[in-house]
CSV table of C-alpha atoms and ligand atoms in Angstrom, one decimal:
chain,number,residue,atom,x,y,z
A,1,UNK,CA,-2.1,32.2,-32.9
A,2,UNK,CA,-2.7,30.8,-29.6
A,3,UNK,CA,-6.0,29.2,-28.7
A,4,UNK,CA,-6.0,31.8,-26.1
A,5,UNK,CA,-5.9,35.0,-28.2
A,6,UNK,CA,-9.0,33.5,-30.1
A,7,UNK,CA,-11.1,33.2,-27.2
A,8,UNK,CA,-10.6,36.9,-25.8
A,9,UNK,CA,-10.0,39.6,-28.1
A,10,UNK,CA,-6.8,41.7,-27.6
A,11,UNK,CA,-5.9,39.5,-24.8
A,12,UNK,CA,-3.7,40.5,-21.7
A,13,UNK,CA,-2.9,37.7,-19.5
A,14,UNK,CA,-3.1,39.0,-16.0
A,15,UNK,CA,-2.1,35.7,-14.2
A,16,UNK,CA,-0.4,32.8,-15.8
A,17,UNK,CA,-0.8,29.1,-15.4
A,18,UNK,CA,1.3,27.9,-12.4
A,19,UNK,CA,2.1,28.8,-8.8
A,20,UNK,CA,0.8,32.2,-7.6
A,21,UNK,CA,-0.1,34.0,-4.7
A,22,UNK,CA,-3.8,33.5,-4.7
A,23,UNK,CA,-5.5,37.1,-4.9
A,24,UNK,CA,-8.1,36.2,-2.6
A,25,UNK,CA,-6.7,33.9,-0.2
A,26,UNK,CA,-3.2,35.4,-0.2
A,27,UNK,CA,-2.0,31.9,0.1
A,28,UNK,CA,0.8,30.4,-2.6
A,29,UNK,CA,-1.3,28.2,-4.6
A,30,UNK,CA,-1.2,26.7,-8.2
A,31,UNK,CA,-3.1,28.3,-10.8
A,32,UNK,CA,-4.9,25.8,-13.4
A,33,UNK,CA,-5.7,28.4,-16.0
A,34,UNK,CA,-5.0,31.7,-17.4
A,35,UNK,CA,-6.5,34.8,-16.4
A,36,UNK,CA,-7.3,37.0,-19.2
A,37,UNK,CA,-8.6,40.2,-20.1
A,38,UNK,CA,-9.2,42.4,-23.1
A,39,UNK,CA,-7.2,45.4,-24.1
A,40,UNK,CA,-9.9,46.5,-25.9
A,41,UNK,CA,-12.7,46.1,-23.2
A,42,UNK,CA,-14.2,43.5,-25.5
A,43,UNK,CA,-15.9,41.3,-23.0
A,44,UNK,CA,-17.2,38.4,-25.5
A,45,UNK,CA,-16.1,35.1,-25.4
A,46,UNK,CA,-15.7,33.2,-28.6
A,47,UNK,CA,-15.7,29.4,-29.5
A,48,UNK,CA,-12.4,28.5,-31.2
A,49,UNK,CA,-13.9,25.8,-33.5
A,50,UNK,CA,-17.3,24.1,-33.9
A,51,UNK,CA,-17.9,22.2,-30.7
A,52,UNK,CA,-20.7,21.2,-28.4
A,53,UNK,CA,-21.5,22.6,-24.8
A,54,UNK,CA,-20.8,19.9,-22.1
A,55,UNK,CA,-21.7,22.0,-19.3
A,56,UNK,CA,-23.3,25.3,-18.0
A,57,UNK,CA,-23.5,26.3,-14.6
A,58,UNK,CA,-25.2,29.3,-13.6
A,59,UNK,CA,-24.2,30.3,-10.1
A,60,UNK,CA,-23.6,33.8,-9.4
A,61,UNK,CA,-23.0,33.3,-5.3
A,62,UNK,CA,-21.5,30.6,-3.5
A,63,UNK,CA,-20.3,27.7,-5.8
A,64,UNK,CA,-17.9,25.2,-4.9
A,65,UNK,CA,-15.7,25.5,-7.5
A,66,UNK,CA,-15.5,29.5,-7.2
A,67,UNK,CA,-16.0,29.5,-10.8
A,68,UNK,CA,-19.3,31.4,-10.5
A,69,UNK,CA,-21.1,31.3,-14.0
A,70,UNK,CA,-19.2,29.0,-16.0
A,71,UNK,CA,-19.5,26.7,-19.3
A,72,UNK,CA,-17.3,23.8,-20.3
A,73,UNK,CA,-17.1,23.3,-24.2
A,74,UNK,CA,-15.7,20.4,-25.9
A,75,UNK,CA,-13.9,20.9,-28.9
A,76,UNK,CA,-13.5,17.3,-31.1
A,77,UNK,CA,-10.7,18.5,-33.6
A,78,UNK,CA,-8.5,19.8,-30.7
A,79,UNK,CA,-9.6,16.7,-28.6
A,80,UNK,CA,-9.6,19.8,-25.9
A,81,UNK,CA,-12.1,21.0,-23.7
A,82,UNK,CA,-12.2,24.7,-22.5
A,83,UNK,CA,-13.7,26.0,-19.3
A,84,UNK,CA,-14.7,30.1,-19.0
A,85,UNK,CA,-15.0,30.9,-15.5
A,86,UNK,CA,-16.3,33.9,-13.7
A,87,UNK,CA,-18.8,35.0,-16.9
A,88,UNK,CA,-21.2,37.6,-16.4
A,89,UNK,CA,-23.6,35.8,-19.0
A,90,UNK,CA,-23.4,32.3,-20.7
A,91,UNK,CA,-25.2,32.2,-23.8
A,92,UNK,CA,-25.3,28.7,-24.4
A,93,UNK,CA,-27.2,25.8,-23.2
A,94,UNK,CA,-25.8,22.6,-22.4
A,95,UNK,CA,-26.0,20.1,-25.6
A,96,UNK,CA,-25.8,23.2,-28.0
A,97,UNK,CA,-23.7,23.0,-31.2
A,98,UNK,CA,-21.4,26.0,-31.5
A,99,UNK,CA,-19.5,27.3,-34.3
A,100,UNK,CA,-16.0,28.7,-34.6
A,101,UNK,CA,-16.3,32.6,-33.3
A,102,UNK,CA,-19.7,32.2,-31.7
A,103,UNK,CA,-20.0,34.5,-29.1
A,104,UNK,CA,-20.7,31.9,-26.1
A,105,UNK,CA,-20.3,33.8,-23.0
A,106,UNK,CA,-19.8,37.4,-21.5
A,107,UNK,CA,-16.7,38.0,-19.4
A,108,UNK,CA,-17.6,39.1,-15.6
A,109,UNK,CA,-16.5,38.4,-12.0
A,110,UNK,CA,-19.1,36.0,-10.6
A,111,UNK,CA,-17.6,33.4,-8.1
A,112,UNK,CA,-14.4,33.7,-6.4
A,113,UNK,CA,-13.2,36.8,-8.3
A,114,UNK,CA,-11.7,40.2,-7.6
A,115,UNK,CA,-12.5,41.7,-11.0
A,116,UNK,CA,-13.8,41.3,-14.7
A,117,UNK,CA,-11.7,38.7,-16.2
A,118,UNK,CA,-11.5,35.4,-17.7
A,119,UNK,CA,-10.2,32.2,-15.9
A,120,UNK,CA,-9.4,29.7,-18.9
A,121,UNK,CA,-9.2,26.3,-18.0
A,122,UNK,CA,-8.3,23.3,-20.4
A,123,UNK,CA,-8.1,19.6,-20.4
A,124,UNK,CA,-8.3,16.7,-22.9
A,125,UNK,CA,-11.5,15.5,-23.6
A,126,UNK,CA,-12.7,13.3,-20.7
A,127,UNK,CA,-9.7,13.8,-19.0
A,128,UNK,CA,-9.3,15.8,-15.5
A,129,UNK,CA,-5.8,17.0,-15.7
A,130,UNK,CA,-5.0,20.7,-16.6
A,131,UNK,CA,-3.2,21.8,-19.3
A,132,UNK,CA,-1.5,24.9,-19.6
A,133,UNK,CA,-3.8,27.0,-22.3
A,134,UNK,CA,-0.9,29.5,-23.4
A,135,UNK,CA,0.8,26.2,-25.2
A,136,UNK,CA,-1.6,25.5,-27.6
A,137,UNK,CA,-2.2,27.1,-31.0
A,138,UNK,CA,-4.9,27.4,-33.1
A,139,UNK,CA,-5.2,24.8,-36.3
A,140,UNK,CA,-4.4,26.4,-39.4
A,141,UNK,CA,-7.2,27.6,-41.7
A,142,UNK,CA,-5.4,27.1,-44.4
A,143,UNK,CA,-7.2,25.1,-47.3
A,144,UNK,CA,-5.7,21.7,-47.9
A,145,UNK,CA,-4.2,21.5,-51.3
A,146,UNK,CA,-4.6,17.7,-53.1
A,147,UNK,CA,-3.4,16.8,-56.8
A,148,UNK,CA,-4.4,14.0,-58.3
A,149,UNK,CA,-2.4,11.8,-61.4
A,150,UNK,CA,-4.6,11.3,-64.2
A,151,UNK,CA,-4.7,7.5,-64.9
A,152,UNK,CA,-6.0,5.5,-67.8
A,153,UNK,CA,-9.8,5.9,-68.5
A,154,UNK,CA,-10.1,8.8,-66.0
A,155,UNK,CA,-12.7,11.4,-67.3
A,156,UNK,CA,-13.0,15.1,-65.6
A,157,UNK,CA,-16.6,13.8,-64.3
A,158,UNK,CA,-15.2,10.9,-62.7
A,159,UNK,CA,-12.4,12.8,-61.1
A,160,UNK,CA,-14.9,15.2,-59.8
A,161,UNK,CA,-17.1,12.7,-58.4
A,162,UNK,CA,-14.1,10.9,-56.7
A,163,UNK,CA,-13.1,14.0,-54.7
A,164,UNK,CA,-16.6,15.5,-54.3
A,165,UNK,CA,-16.4,18.6,-56.6
A,166,UNK,CA,-17.3,19.9,-60.0
A,167,UNK,CA,-15.9,19.7,-63.5
A,168,UNK,CA,-16.2,23.4,-63.6
A,169,UNK,CA,-14.2,23.8,-60.2
A,170,UNK,CA,-11.4,21.2,-61.6
A,171,UNK,CA,-11.3,23.5,-64.8
A,172,UNK,CA,-10.8,26.5,-63.1
A,173,UNK,CA,-8.2,25.1,-60.6
A,174,UNK,CA,-6.2,23.5,-63.6
A,175,UNK,CA,-6.9,26.0,-66.2
A,176,UNK,CA,-8.5,23.6,-68.2
A,177,UNK,CA,-10.1,25.2,-71.8
A,178,UNK,CA,-11.6,22.0,-72.7
A,179,UNK,CA,-12.9,19.6,-70.0
A,180,UNK,CA,-12.7,16.6,-72.8
A,181,UNK,CA,-9.0,16.4,-73.3
A,182,UNK,CA,-7.0,15.4,-70.3
A,183,UNK,CA,-4.0,13.3,-70.5
A,184,UNK,CA,-2.7,10.4,-68.7
A,185,UNK,CA,-0.2,11.0,-66.0
A,186,UNK,CA,-1.4,14.9,-66.0
A,187,UNK,CA,-1.4,16.4,-62.3
A,188,UNK,CA,-4.7,17.9,-61.6
A,189,UNK,CA,-5.8,20.1,-58.3
A,190,UNK,CA,-8.7,18.1,-56.9
A,191,UNK,CA,-8.8,20.2,-53.7
B,201,ZN,ZN1,-7.8,32.2,-12.7
């Protein structure tokens, strides 16, 4: 799944990243972002991961950037900062912690915009070079499974403590009936 497909539900790209004729100025310009609408009409804009709100600007009318109401959120796990521009409403404040799937803003047409859409901008954290948002994927949600080979002197409670889990969970994962009986060399799922 692409990141932009998570930001907007049922997204449709109305203007890709790259050269285009600017719809407002009618001049050939580089478009440093992705313009998106939702085929379902859902105007919610979602946080892609746990992140921190870097910047919020509520400027419906004449902003220098033309972004109208916009918000920047940084996501450490991705080393990405995402810009949501032209929002009708921003639901978070600078410094707020957001969680994956949280609605952080509502799509709108504030600033230099010809209709309701999201302008999605993307950079590395702390960098100013724009990236093409259509090239970035969501990180997998699949849990990481880890195995451990039992050594001499190991007990289930020792292993459980080491991997921050419980004896009960270890027994469940590994189909162990008697927690007091483990063999040296036995492979156990510990995560
Ligand atoms: Zn745009």
